[in-house]
Short mmCIF file of C-alpha atoms in Angstrom, two decimals:
data_model
loop_
_atom_site.label_atom_id
_atom_site.label_comp_id
_atom_site.label_asym_id
_atom_site.label_seq_id
_atom_site.Cartn_x
_atom_site.Cartn_y
_atom_site.Cartn_z
CA UNK A 1218 180.72 135.19 58.32
CA UNK A 1219 181.10 138.97 58.22
CA UNK A 1220 181.55 140.54 61.65
CA UNK A 1221 181.10 137.21 63.45
CA UNK A 1222 181.84 137.61 67.18
CA UNK A 1223 182.46 141.34 66.66
CA UNK A 1224 180.79 143.14 69.57
CA UNK A 1225 180.93 146.66 70.92
CA UNK A 1226 182.54 147.17 74.33
CA UNK A 1227 180.23 148.13 77.23
CA UNK A 1228 180.22 151.84 78.02
CA UNK A 1229 181.14 152.97 81.54
CA UNK A 1230 178.27 154.06 83.76
CA UNK A 1231 178.09 157.89 83.75
CA UNK A 1232 178.34 159.81 87.02
CA UNK A 1233 175.79 162.40 88.13
CA UNK A 1234 178.23 165.25 87.55
CA UNK A 1235 181.09 165.89 85.15
CA UNK A 1236 184.11 163.67 85.82
CA UNK A 1237 187.31 163.86 83.80
CA UNK A 1238 188.26 160.23 84.61
CA UNK A 1239 184.91 159.00 83.31
CA UNK A 1240 185.33 161.05 80.12
CA UNK A 1241 188.79 159.53 79.51
CA UNK A 1242 187.38 156.03 80.03
CA UNK A 1243 184.49 156.74 77.63
CA UNK A 1244 186.84 158.08 74.96
CA UNK A 1245 189.11 155.03 75.33
CA UNK A 1246 186.18 152.64 74.85
CA UNK A 1247 184.97 154.55 71.76
CA UNK A 1248 188.51 154.66 70.34
CA UNK A 1249 188.80 150.91 70.80
CA UNK A 1250 185.47 150.28 69.07
CA UNK A 1251 186.09 152.53 66.06
CA UNK A 1252 189.68 151.37 65.88
CA UNK A 1253 188.42 147.84 65.30
CA UNK A 1254 186.09 149.13 62.58
CA UNK A 1255 189.00 150.97 60.92
CA UNK A 1256 191.40 148.03 61.25
CA UNK A 1257 192.96 146.79 58.02
CA UNK A 1258 193.03 143.26 59.47
CA UNK A 1259 189.91 141.14 58.79
CA UNK A 1260 188.00 140.23 61.94
CA UNK A 1261 186.61 136.69 61.71
CA UNK A 1262 185.59 137.44 58.13
CA UNK A 1263 186.81 137.29 54.57
CA UNK A 1264 184.47 140.14 53.69
CA UNK A 1265 185.41 142.61 56.44
CA UNK A 1266 187.62 145.05 54.56
CA UNK A 1267 188.89 147.85 56.78
CA UNK A 1268 186.58 150.81 57.24
CA UNK A 1269 182.83 150.50 57.66
CA UNK A 1270 182.22 151.93 54.17
CA UNK A 1271 184.24 149.02 52.75
CA UNK A 1272 182.18 146.31 54.43
CA UNK A 1273 181.03 143.68 51.92
CA UNK A 1274 178.33 141.30 53.14
CA UNK A 1275 177.26 138.12 51.35
CA UNK A 1276 174.64 138.94 48.73
CA UNK A 1277 173.49 138.14 45.21
CA UNK A 1278 171.30 139.82 42.60
CA UNK A 1279 170.19 138.10 39.39
CA UNK A 1280 167.73 138.50 36.53
CA UNK A 1281 166.47 136.69 33.44
CA UNK A 1282 166.07 138.01 29.90
CA UNK A 1283 163.85 135.27 28.44
CA UNK A 1284 160.13 134.51 28.40
CA UNK A 1285 159.47 131.70 30.88
CA UNK A 1286 156.66 129.18 30.44
CA UNK A 1287 155.14 126.75 32.94
CA UNK A 1288 155.42 123.12 31.87
CA UNK A 1289 151.64 122.66 32.23
CA UNK A 1290 148.52 123.68 34.14
CA UNK A 1291 149.09 123.33 37.92
CA UNK A 1292 152.63 122.05 37.32
CA UNK A 1293 155.32 123.65 39.56
CA UNK A 1294 158.05 125.18 37.40
CA UNK A 1295 161.52 126.43 38.33
CA UNK A 1296 162.22 130.15 37.86
CA UNK A 1297 165.32 130.56 35.67
CA UNK A 1298 168.10 133.16 36.05
CA UNK A 1299 170.32 134.02 33.08
CA UNK A 1300 172.31 137.00 34.39
CA UNK A 1301 174.35 137.55 37.56
CA UNK A 1302 173.94 141.26 38.25
CA UNK A 1303 175.95 141.40 41.49
CA UNK A 1304 177.24 138.92 44.00
CA UNK A 1305 179.64 137.96 46.80
CA UNK A 1306 179.47 134.82 48.90
CA UNK A 1307 176.97 133.07 46.60
CA UNK A 1308 177.19 130.91 43.47
CA UNK A 1309 174.58 131.21 40.70
CA UNK A 1310 173.90 127.79 39.17
CA UNK A 1311 172.27 127.21 35.79
CA UNK A 1312 169.42 127.26 35.16
CA UNK A 1313 167.86 128.54 38.38
CA UNK A 1314 169.46 127.84 41.76
CA UNK A 1315 171.78 129.69 44.13
CA UNK A 1316 174.28 128.16 46.56
CA UNK A 1317 175.25 129.91 49.81
CA UNK A 1318 178.93 130.04 50.79
CA UNK A 1319 178.23 131.35 54.30
CA UNK A 1320 175.68 130.54 56.98
CA UNK A 1321 173.33 133.25 58.19
CA UNK A 1322 169.84 134.69 58.15
CA UNK A 1323 169.06 136.07 54.69
CA UNK A 1324 166.27 138.06 53.06
CA UNK A 1325 165.06 136.83 49.67
CA UNK A 1326 163.32 139.35 47.40
CA UNK A 1327 161.88 138.58 43.98
CA UNK A 1328 159.85 140.32 41.29
CA UNK A 1329 158.31 138.26 38.49
CA UNK A 1330 156.63 139.83 35.45
CA UNK A 1331 153.50 137.78 34.74
CA UNK A 1332 151.24 138.29 31.73
CA UNK A 1333 147.82 136.78 31.03
CA UNK A 1334 146.81 136.42 27.37
CA UNK A 1335 143.58 134.56 28.15
CA UNK A 1336 140.05 136.00 28.15
CA UNK A 1337 139.58 134.82 31.76
CA UNK A 1338 141.34 135.68 35.00
CA UNK A 1339 143.91 133.28 36.44
CA UNK A 1340 146.32 133.03 39.32
CA UNK A 1341 150.03 132.37 39.82
CA UNK A 1342 151.55 131.10 43.05
CA UNK A 1343 155.25 131.51 43.90
CA UNK A 1344 157.30 129.92 46.69
CA UNK A 1345 160.84 129.10 47.75
CA UNK A 1346 162.63 125.78 48.08
CA UNK A 1347 165.72 125.16 50.20
CA UNK A 1348 167.64 122.00 49.28
CA UNK A 1349 164.58 120.77 47.39
CA UNK A 1350 162.19 121.27 50.32
CA UNK A 1351 159.48 123.95 50.44
CA UNK A 1352 160.29 126.76 52.88
CA UNK A 1353 157.45 127.08 55.40
CA UNK A 1354 155.14 130.09 54.85
CA UNK A 1355 157.07 131.22 51.75
CA UNK A 1356 154.23 130.99 49.17
CA UNK A 1357 152.39 134.00 47.76
CA UNK A 1358 149.44 133.91 45.34
CA UNK A 1359 148.88 136.57 42.69
CA UNK A 1360 145.66 137.31 40.78
CA UNK A 1361 146.07 138.14 37.08
CA UNK A 1362 142.99 139.69 35.43
CA UNK A 1363 141.65 138.64 32.04
CA UNK A 1364 143.07 140.38 28.99
CA UNK A 1365 141.39 143.58 27.84
CA UNK A 1366 141.35 142.53 24.19
CA UNK A 1367 142.95 140.03 21.83
CA UNK A 1368 146.02 142.30 21.57
CA UNK A 1369 145.88 144.05 24.97
CA UNK A 1370 147.03 141.62 27.65
CA UNK A 1371 147.01 141.92 31.46
CA UNK A 1372 150.30 142.33 33.33
CA UNK A 1373 151.09 141.82 37.03
CA UNK A 1374 154.41 142.41 38.77
CA UNK A 1375 154.55 139.66 41.41
CA UNK A 1376 156.75 140.81 44.31
CA UNK A 1377 157.38 139.14 47.64
CA UNK A 1378 160.06 138.87 50.34
CA UNK A 1379 160.97 136.01 52.67
CA UNK A 1380 163.57 135.73 55.44
CA UNK A 1381 165.11 132.35 56.25
CA UNK A 1382 168.28 130.74 57.58
CA UNK A 1383 170.96 129.27 55.30
CA UNK A 1384 173.70 126.83 56.18
CA UNK A 1385 176.92 126.63 54.19
CA UNK A 1386 176.19 124.87 50.89
CA UNK A 1387 172.41 125.33 51.02
CA UNK A 1388 170.79 125.56 47.57
CA UNK A 1389 167.89 127.98 47.05
CA UNK A 1390 165.29 127.88 44.26
CA UNK A 1391 162.09 129.76 43.42
CA UNK A 1392 159.12 127.90 41.94
CA UNK A 1393 155.87 129.10 40.39
CA UNK A 1394 152.64 127.54 39.22
CA UNK A 1395 149.51 128.72 37.40
CA UNK A 1396 146.09 127.22 36.83
CA UNK A 1397 146.32 128.07 33.10
CA UNK A 1398 149.73 127.81 31.48
CA UNK A 1399 150.42 129.70 28.25
CA UNK A 1400 152.03 127.69 25.46
CA UNK A 1401 153.77 129.27 22.45
CA UNK A 1402 152.77 126.16 20.47
CA UNK A 1403 149.38 126.84 18.95
CA UNK A 1404 149.50 129.22 20.79
CA UNK A 1405 147.45 128.33 23.88
CA UNK A 1406 146.38 131.42 25.84
CA UNK A 1407 147.23 131.61 29.52
CA UNK A 1408 149.85 132.90 31.96
CA UNK A 1409 153.60 133.11 31.46
CA UNK A 1410 156.57 135.22 32.60
CA UNK A 1411 157.17 138.04 30.13
CA UNK A 1412 160.35 139.84 29.13
CA UNK A 1413 160.95 142.69 26.70
CA UNK A 1414 164.12 144.20 25.27
CA UNK A 1415 165.20 147.77 25.92
CA UNK A 1416 163.55 150.48 23.82
CA UNK A 1417 165.40 153.14 21.88
CA UNK A 1418 163.81 156.26 20.38
CA UNK A 1419 163.64 155.99 17.42
CA UNK A 1420 162.19 153.60 16.31
CA UNK A 1421 160.38 153.09 19.65
CA UNK A 1422 158.18 155.75 21.23
CA UNK A 1423 160.72 156.48 23.99
CA UNK A 1424 163.87 155.16 25.68
CA UNK A 1425 163.53 152.67 28.53
CA UNK A 1426 165.53 149.78 30.01
CA UNK A 1427 164.75 146.15 29.31
CA UNK A 1428 162.00 144.37 31.25
CA UNK A 1429 163.39 141.14 32.76
CA UNK A 1430 160.99 138.26 33.29
CA UNK A 1431 162.51 137.77 36.75
CA UNK A 1432 164.53 139.94 39.12
CA UNK A 1433 165.73 138.64 42.48
CA UNK A 1434 168.17 139.26 45.29
CA UNK A 1435 169.39 137.64 48.50
CA UNK A 1436 170.90 139.86 51.21
CA UNK A 1437 172.51 139.10 54.54
CA UNK A 1438 170.46 140.06 57.60
CA UNK A 1439 172.14 138.51 60.63
CA UNK A 1440 174.36 135.75 61.90
CA UNK A 1441 172.49 132.66 63.08
CA UNK A 1442 171.83 133.01 66.82
#
């Protein structure tokens, strides 16, 4: 794990008045500390690469470029990820899980683009599973208003963040559920996760990036203590 067992040296206790011996001791301690940061030799870590501005911590960022549909009303459904945007120390597994290569405390962030095509308000609830087990206190519920008209739907960006511990090999998944699932067959109005391609002017009104149905990241916070 990055910077495992890497600790700063204690600073000498300062005297009441200027003392040249104390100053030399202080400079030596600081030189030792920053010398370890500048070292070209990894310190207890595959990802410690020399200077502080070269430090690479375990992380992953992913997104999905497809519409995602729940498998039914009140049926928990796995969030899928089609694109690895950035990553080190994690493995992205198809269709929607991530495996940790290093233990630690991590922060999970996600943003899901929900749309409601129904003429009634509905909700969507999102939570995290670790090795197939629900992470305690990880669920968040989102309210999605009724559509404005038959062609003007309601959109909600569902964002949340959760911090939890990972062991080596732990598998992380995000699940969601809605009380009224949209189905493209029929179609049946309801809630689904919406994506849209990038726009280019012309023929579109203006340029903008694509809208993924899901965006998520996991970042290292701390070693397990």
